[in-house]
Amino acid sequence: MTDPQWTILKTLRWTADYFRGKGVLEPRASAEVLLAHVLGLSRLDLYLRYDQPLAPEELARFKVLMVRRRQGEPVAYLTGHREFWSLDFQVAPGVLIPRPETEILVSAALEAARNKMVGTGLQPAASATGQEGDHRIWGVEIGVGSGAVVVALAKELPQMDWLALDLSAAALTVARDNARRHGVGGRLHFVRGDLVSGLKPGPRFALLVANLPYVPRAEWEQLPKDIRDFEPREALLGGDDGLDLIRPLVRQAQQYLPPGGCIALEVGAGQAEQVLDLLRETEAYEQLESLEDYQGIQRVVRGRRR
Ligand SMILES: C[S@@+](CC[C@H](N)C(=O)[O-])C[C@H]1O[C@@H](n2cnc3c(N)ncnc32)[C@H](O)[C@@H]1O
């Protein structure tokens, strides 16, 4: 590909065919996003300027990304960006790429906040910081990753502050950066910890959300190579049945929620009933329900603290 007559359209067509032949997932979209990234254009611009030839330096940079994509590296790691909740998030290797179905977790938490919390003026019974005179409303996300969920919620709910917790230092660095870029850094408080083990018990949070690792061990090998070889195992793998992290969180979460507070958990395909049962066993929740994603999978489990 050194011919100066490589136009945008010719490059796109050639690359999409090449990717298709090599079994790359989403061949056309991959080609478009990578070329748009190299040229500093939107995907739409590519088609508006379809006959523009590429400079040798642009072709060279594109070729490097093309080879990495052929080897399975996710597009989001190659560009350093992924859109979520119509916001641009930075992503980096070592941190999970936010998924479209996780927007269901955001809308489930938002709906709960707007219907149950804002409407009734619910305040956490005690402040999250433990400081005298702290009357703000707090939420907590356990396992923030890139920060996509907590940043989207912070943007939508300007009256709330959030504790943003993860076990991974790499995730917290990326999440902190995303919070700053979206102007909500002042209302997000980042903590490194293992589930809620480092948090002082007390009904401090009006909302508790989590998208913890939930892939069962047996399903790991069936995941596409793009995920298995490039995304962090510790952000995805949830032990033998996928519930190794969700189970202890459900056991402990109730002590952090005041009456009327809401828990919302993302779960894997086929796990919703089991997680609802775990929540029922605590006898701490009412209005337990699961919510479907765009593919008809019960993706989020939600309940209201009695
Ligand atoms: C499936 S990812 C979700 C990331 C992000 N919330 C999202 O939805 O895109 C799970 C996250 O939980 C974190 N995690 C895994 N085990 C944890 C633990 N024991 N305590 C806290 N966070 C944990 C991982 O580092 C990862 O960032």
Coordinates of C-alpha atoms and ligand atoms in Angstrom, one line a residue:
M1 CA 0.0 0.0 0.0
T2 CA 2.5 2.6 -1.0
D3 CA 0.7 3.8 -4.1
P4 CA -0.1 7.5 -3.7
Q5 CA -3.4 6.9 -5.5
W6 CA -4.8 5.2 -2.4
T7 CA -7.9 7.3 -1.8
I8 CA -10.0 7.1 1.4
L9 CA -12.6 4.9 -0.3
K10 CA -10.1 2.6 -1.9
T11 CA -8.2 2.2 1.4
L12 CA -11.5 1.5 3.2
R13 CA -12.7 -1.1 0.7
W14 CA -9.3 -2.9 0.5
T15 CA -8.9 -3.0 4.3
A16 CA -12.5 -4.2 5.0
D17 CA -11.9 -7.0 2.5
Y18 CA -8.6 -7.9 4.0
F19 CA -10.0 -7.9 7.5
R20 CA -12.9 -10.1 6.3
G21 CA -10.5 -12.5 4.8
K22 CA -8.6 -12.8 8.0
G23 CA -11.7 -13.3 10.2
V24 CA -11.4 -9.9 12.0
L25 CA -14.7 -9.1 13.8
E26 CA -16.6 -6.1 12.4
P27 CA -14.3 -5.7 9.4
R28 CA -15.9 -2.6 7.8
A29 CA -16.5 -0.7 11.1
S30 CA -12.9 -1.5 12.2
A31 CA -11.5 -0.1 9.0
E32 CA -13.6 3.0 9.2
V33 CA -12.9 3.8 12.9
L34 CA -9.1 3.2 12.4
L35 CA -8.9 5.3 9.2
A36 CA -11.0 8.1 10.8
H37 CA -8.7 8.1 13.8
V38 CA -5.5 8.3 11.7
L39 CA -6.9 11.2 9.6
G40 CA -8.5 13.0 12.5
L41 CA -11.9 12.8 10.8
S42 CA -15.3 11.5 11.8
R43 CA -16.6 8.3 10.1
L44 CA -19.1 10.4 8.1
D45 CA -16.3 12.7 6.9
L46 CA -14.6 9.7 5.4
Y47 CA -17.5 9.3 3.0
L48 CA -17.7 13.1 2.3
R49 CA -14.0 13.1 1.3
Y50 CA -14.0 9.6 -0.2
D51 CA -11.7 10.6 -3.1
Q52 CA -9.1 12.3 -1.0
P53 CA -5.7 10.5 -1.4
L54 CA -3.8 9.5 1.7
A55 CA -0.3 11.0 2.3
P56 CA 2.5 8.4 2.6
E57 CA 2.8 9.2 6.3
E58 CA -0.9 8.6 6.9
L59 CA -0.8 5.3 5.1
A60 CA 2.2 4.2 7.1
R61 CA 0.4 5.0 10.4
F62 CA -2.8 3.3 9.2
K63 CA -0.8 0.2 8.2
V64 CA 0.6 -0.2 11.7
L65 CA -2.9 -0.1 13.2
M66 CA -4.3 -2.4 10.6
V67 CA -1.7 -5.1 11.4
R68 CA -2.5 -4.8 15.2
R69 CA -6.2 -5.1 14.4
R70 CA -5.6 -8.1 12.3
Q71 CA -3.9 -9.7 15.3
G72 CA -7.1 -9.2 17.3
E73 CA -6.4 -6.0 19.2
P74 CA -9.7 -4.2 20.0
V75 CA -10.3 -1.0 18.0
A76 CA -10.9 1.0 21.2
Y77 CA -7.4 0.1 22.5
L78 CA -5.9 1.2 19.1
T79 CA -7.7 4.5 19.1
G80 CA -7.7 5.0 22.9
H81 CA -11.4 5.9 22.8
R82 CA -14.9 4.4 23.1
E83 CA -18.3 6.1 23.1
F84 CA -20.6 5.2 26.0
W85 CA -23.9 7.0 26.9
S86 CA -23.1 9.4 24.0
L87 CA -19.9 10.5 25.8
D88 CA -16.3 10.0 24.7
F89 CA -14.3 7.9 27.1
Q90 CA -10.6 7.2 27.1
V91 CA -9.7 3.6 27.4
A92 CA -6.3 1.9 27.8
P93 CA -5.0 -1.7 27.8
G94 CA -5.5 -3.2 31.3
V95 CA -8.9 -1.5 31.7
L96 CA -12.2 -3.0 30.4
I97 CA -13.7 -1.4 27.3
P98 CA -17.3 -0.2 28.2
R99 CA -20.0 -2.2 26.5
P100 CA -23.3 -0.9 25.0
E101 CA -25.4 -3.2 27.2
T102 CA -24.0 -1.5 30.3
E103 CA -26.0 1.5 29.3
I104 CA -29.0 -0.5 30.8
L105 CA -27.3 -0.3 34.2
V106 CA -27.0 3.5 33.8
S107 CA -30.7 3.8 32.8
A108 CA -31.8 1.5 35.6
A109 CA -30.0 3.5 38.2
L110 CA -31.2 6.8 36.7
E111 CA -34.8 5.7 36.7
A112 CA -34.5 4.6 40.3
A113 CA -32.8 7.9 41.3
R114 CA -35.4 10.0 39.5
N115 CA -38.5 8.1 40.6
K116 CA -37.6 7.2 44.1
M117 CA -34.9 9.5 45.4
V118 CA -35.3 12.9 43.9
G119 CA -39.1 12.6 44.1
T120 CA -39.1 11.8 47.8
G121 CA -36.1 13.9 48.7
L122 CA -34.4 10.8 50.1
Q123 CA -31.1 11.5 51.8
P124 CA -28.6 8.9 53.0
A125 CA -29.1 8.4 56.8
A126 CA -25.5 9.2 57.4
S127 CA -23.0 11.0 55.3
A128 CA -20.6 9.0 53.1
T129 CA -17.6 10.9 54.2
G130 CA -18.5 10.7 57.9
Q131 CA -18.0 14.4 58.2
E132 CA -20.3 16.6 60.3
G133 CA -22.5 18.8 58.1
D134 CA -22.2 16.7 54.9
H135 CA -25.7 16.6 53.7
R136 CA -25.1 15.7 50.0
I137 CA -26.6 12.7 48.4
W138 CA -24.1 9.9 47.7
G139 CA -23.9 7.0 45.4
V140 CA -21.3 4.3 45.1
E141 CA -20.1 2.3 42.1
I142 CA -18.1 -0.9 42.9
G143 CA -15.7 -1.8 40.0
V144 CA -15.6 1.5 38.0
G145 CA -13.2 0.4 35.3
S146 CA -12.9 3.2 32.8
G147 CA -15.4 5.2 34.9
A148 CA -18.0 5.0 32.1
V149 CA -21.0 4.2 34.4
V150 CA -20.2 6.5 37.3
V151 CA -19.3 9.5 35.0
A152 CA -22.5 9.1 33.0
L153 CA -24.5 9.0 36.3
A154 CA -22.6 11.9 37.7
K155 CA -23.4 14.0 34.6
E156 CA -27.1 13.0 34.7
L157 CA -27.5 13.5 38.5
P158 CA -25.8 16.8 39.3
Q159 CA -27.1 16.8 42.9
M160 CA -25.1 13.6 43.8
D161 CA -21.6 12.8 44.8
W162 CA -20.1 9.4 44.1
L163 CA -17.6 7.0 45.7
A164 CA -15.9 5.3 42.7
L165 CA -14.2 2.1 43.8
D166 CA -12.0 -0.4 42.0
L167 CA -9.4 -3.0 42.9
S168 CA -7.3 -2.0 39.9
A169 CA -5.0 1.0 40.1
A170 CA -4.8 1.2 36.3
A171 CA -8.6 1.4 36.1
L172 CA -8.7 4.2 38.8
T173 CA -6.1 6.2 36.8
V174 CA -8.2 6.0 33.6
A175 CA -11.5 6.7 35.5
R176 CA -10.1 9.7 37.2
D177 CA -9.0 11.1 33.9
N178 CA -12.4 10.5 32.3
A179 CA -14.1 12.2 35.3
R180 CA -11.9 15.2 34.9
R181 CA -12.4 15.4 31.1
H182 CA -16.2 15.3 31.6
G183 CA -16.2 18.0 34.3
V184 CA -17.4 15.8 37.2
G185 CA -14.0 15.1 38.9
G186 CA -15.0 17.3 41.8
R187 CA -18.0 15.1 42.7
L188 CA -16.3 11.7 42.3
H189 CA -14.1 10.3 45.0
F190 CA -11.8 7.5 44.0
V191 CA -10.9 4.6 46.3
R192 CA -8.9 1.5 45.7
G193 CA -10.4 -1.4 47.5
D194 CA -11.7 -5.0 47.4
L195 CA -15.5 -4.8 47.1
V196 CA -16.8 -3.0 50.1
S197 CA -14.2 -4.4 52.6
G198 CA -12.5 -0.9 53.1
L199 CA -15.8 1.0 53.6
K200 CA -17.1 1.9 57.0
P201 CA -20.5 0.3 57.4
G202 CA -23.5 2.6 57.6
P203 CA -26.5 3.5 55.4
R204 CA -24.5 6.1 53.4
F205 CA -25.5 5.6 49.8
A206 CA -28.8 6.3 48.1
L207 CA -27.6 4.2 45.1
L208 CA -25.2 1.3 44.8
V209 CA -24.3 0.1 41.3
A210 CA -21.9 -2.5 40.1
N211 CA -20.9 -4.2 36.9
L212 CA -18.6 -6.8 38.5
P213 CA -16.8 -9.6 36.6
Y214 CA -19.4 -12.3 35.9
V215 CA -18.1 -14.6 33.1
P216 CA -18.2 -18.2 34.3
R217 CA -14.9 -20.1 34.0
A218 CA -16.2 -22.5 31.4
E219 CA -17.3 -19.7 29.2
W220 CA -13.9 -17.9 29.1
E221 CA -12.5 -20.1 26.4
Q222 CA -15.6 -19.4 24.2
L223 CA -15.0 -15.7 24.3
P224 CA -13.6 -14.1 21.1
K225 CA -9.8 -13.8 21.0
D226 CA -10.1 -10.0 20.9
I227 CA -11.4 -10.2 24.5
R228 CA -9.5 -13.1 25.8
D229 CA -6.1 -12.0 24.6
F230 CA -6.4 -8.3 25.2
E231 CA -8.9 -7.3 27.9
P232 CA -8.1 -7.8 31.6
R233 CA -9.1 -11.2 32.9
E234 CA -9.7 -9.8 36.4
A235 CA -12.3 -7.4 35.0
L236 CA -14.3 -10.3 33.4
L237 CA -13.8 -13.6 35.1
G238 CA -16.2 -14.4 37.9
G239 CA -15.1 -17.8 39.1
D240 CA -16.8 -21.2 38.4
D241 CA -20.4 -19.9 38.1
G242 CA -19.5 -16.3 37.5
L243 CA -20.9 -15.1 40.8
D244 CA -17.7 -15.2 42.9
L245 CA -17.8 -11.4 43.3
I246 CA -21.5 -10.7 43.0
R247 CA -22.4 -13.1 45.9
P248 CA -20.3 -11.4 48.6
L249 CA -21.3 -8.0 47.4
V250 CA -25.0 -8.9 47.7
R251 CA -24.4 -10.3 51.2
Q252 CA -22.8 -7.0 52.3
A253 CA -24.5 -4.3 50.3
Q254 CA -27.6 -3.9 52.4
Q255 CA -25.7 -2.3 55.3
Y256 CA -24.7 0.6 53.1
L257 CA -28.2 1.5 51.9
P258 CA -30.8 3.4 53.8
P259 CA -34.5 2.5 53.4
G260 CA -35.6 3.5 49.9
G261 CA -32.0 3.2 48.6
C262 CA -31.4 1.3 45.4
I263 CA -29.1 -1.5 44.4
A264 CA -28.5 -2.1 40.6
L265 CA -26.2 -4.9 39.4
E266 CA -25.3 -5.9 35.9
V267 CA -25.4 -9.7 35.4
G268 CA -24.5 -12.2 32.7
A269 CA -26.9 -14.1 30.4
G270 CA -28.9 -16.6 32.5
Q271 CA -27.7 -15.2 35.9
A272 CA -30.6 -12.8 36.7
E273 CA -32.8 -15.3 38.6
Q274 CA -29.9 -16.6 40.7
V275 CA -28.9 -13.0 41.7
L276 CA -32.6 -12.1 42.4
D277 CA -32.7 -15.2 44.7
L278 CA -29.5 -14.0 46.5
L279 CA -31.1 -10.6 47.0
R280 CA -34.4 -12.3 48.2
E281 CA -32.5 -14.4 50.7
T282 CA -31.3 -11.2 52.5
E283 CA -34.9 -10.2 53.1
A284 CA -33.6 -6.6 52.9
Y285 CA -35.2 -5.6 49.5
E286 CA -38.5 -5.0 47.9
Q287 CA -39.5 -4.2 44.3
L288 CA -37.0 -6.8 43.1
E289 CA -36.9 -7.0 39.3
S290 CA -34.7 -7.6 36.3
L291 CA -34.3 -5.5 33.2
E292 CA -33.7 -6.6 29.6
D293 CA -30.9 -5.4 27.3
Y294 CA -31.2 -4.7 23.6
Q295 CA -30.8 -8.4 22.8
G296 CA -33.6 -9.5 25.2
I297 CA -31.1 -10.7 27.8
Q298 CA -32.1 -10.0 31.5
R299 CA -29.0 -7.8 32.1
V300 CA -29.6 -5.8 35.2
V301 CA -31.1 -6.8 38.6
R302 CA -32.5 -4.0 40.7
G303 CA -34.1 -3.7 44.2
R304 CA -35.1 -1.1 46.7
R305 CA -33.9 -1.3 50.3
R306 CA -36.8 -1.9 52.8
Ligands
LIG1 C1 -16.8 -5.7 34.2 S1 -15.6 -4.5 34.7 C2 -16.7 -3.1 34.7 C3 -16.0 -1.8 34.5 C4 -17.0 -0.6 34.3 N1 -17.8 -0.4 35.4 C5 -17.9 -0.8 33.1 O1 -19.0 -1.2 33.3 O2 -17.4 -0.6 31.9 C6 -15.4 -4.9 36.4 C7 -14.5 -4.0 37.2 O3 -14.5 -4.5 38.5 C8 -13.2 -4.4 39.0 N2 -13.0 -5.4 40.1 C9 -12.7 -6.8 40.0 N3 -12.7 -7.3 41.2 C10 -12.9 -6.4 42.1 C11 -13.0 -6.3 43.5 N4 -12.8 -7.5 44.2 N5 -13.2 -5.2 44.1 C12 -13.4 -4.0 43.4 N6 -13.4 -4.0 42.0 C13 -13.1 -5.1 41.4 C14 -12.3 -4.7 37.8 O4 -11.0 -4.1 38.0 C15 -13.0 -4.0 36.7 O5 -12.6 -2.6 36.5

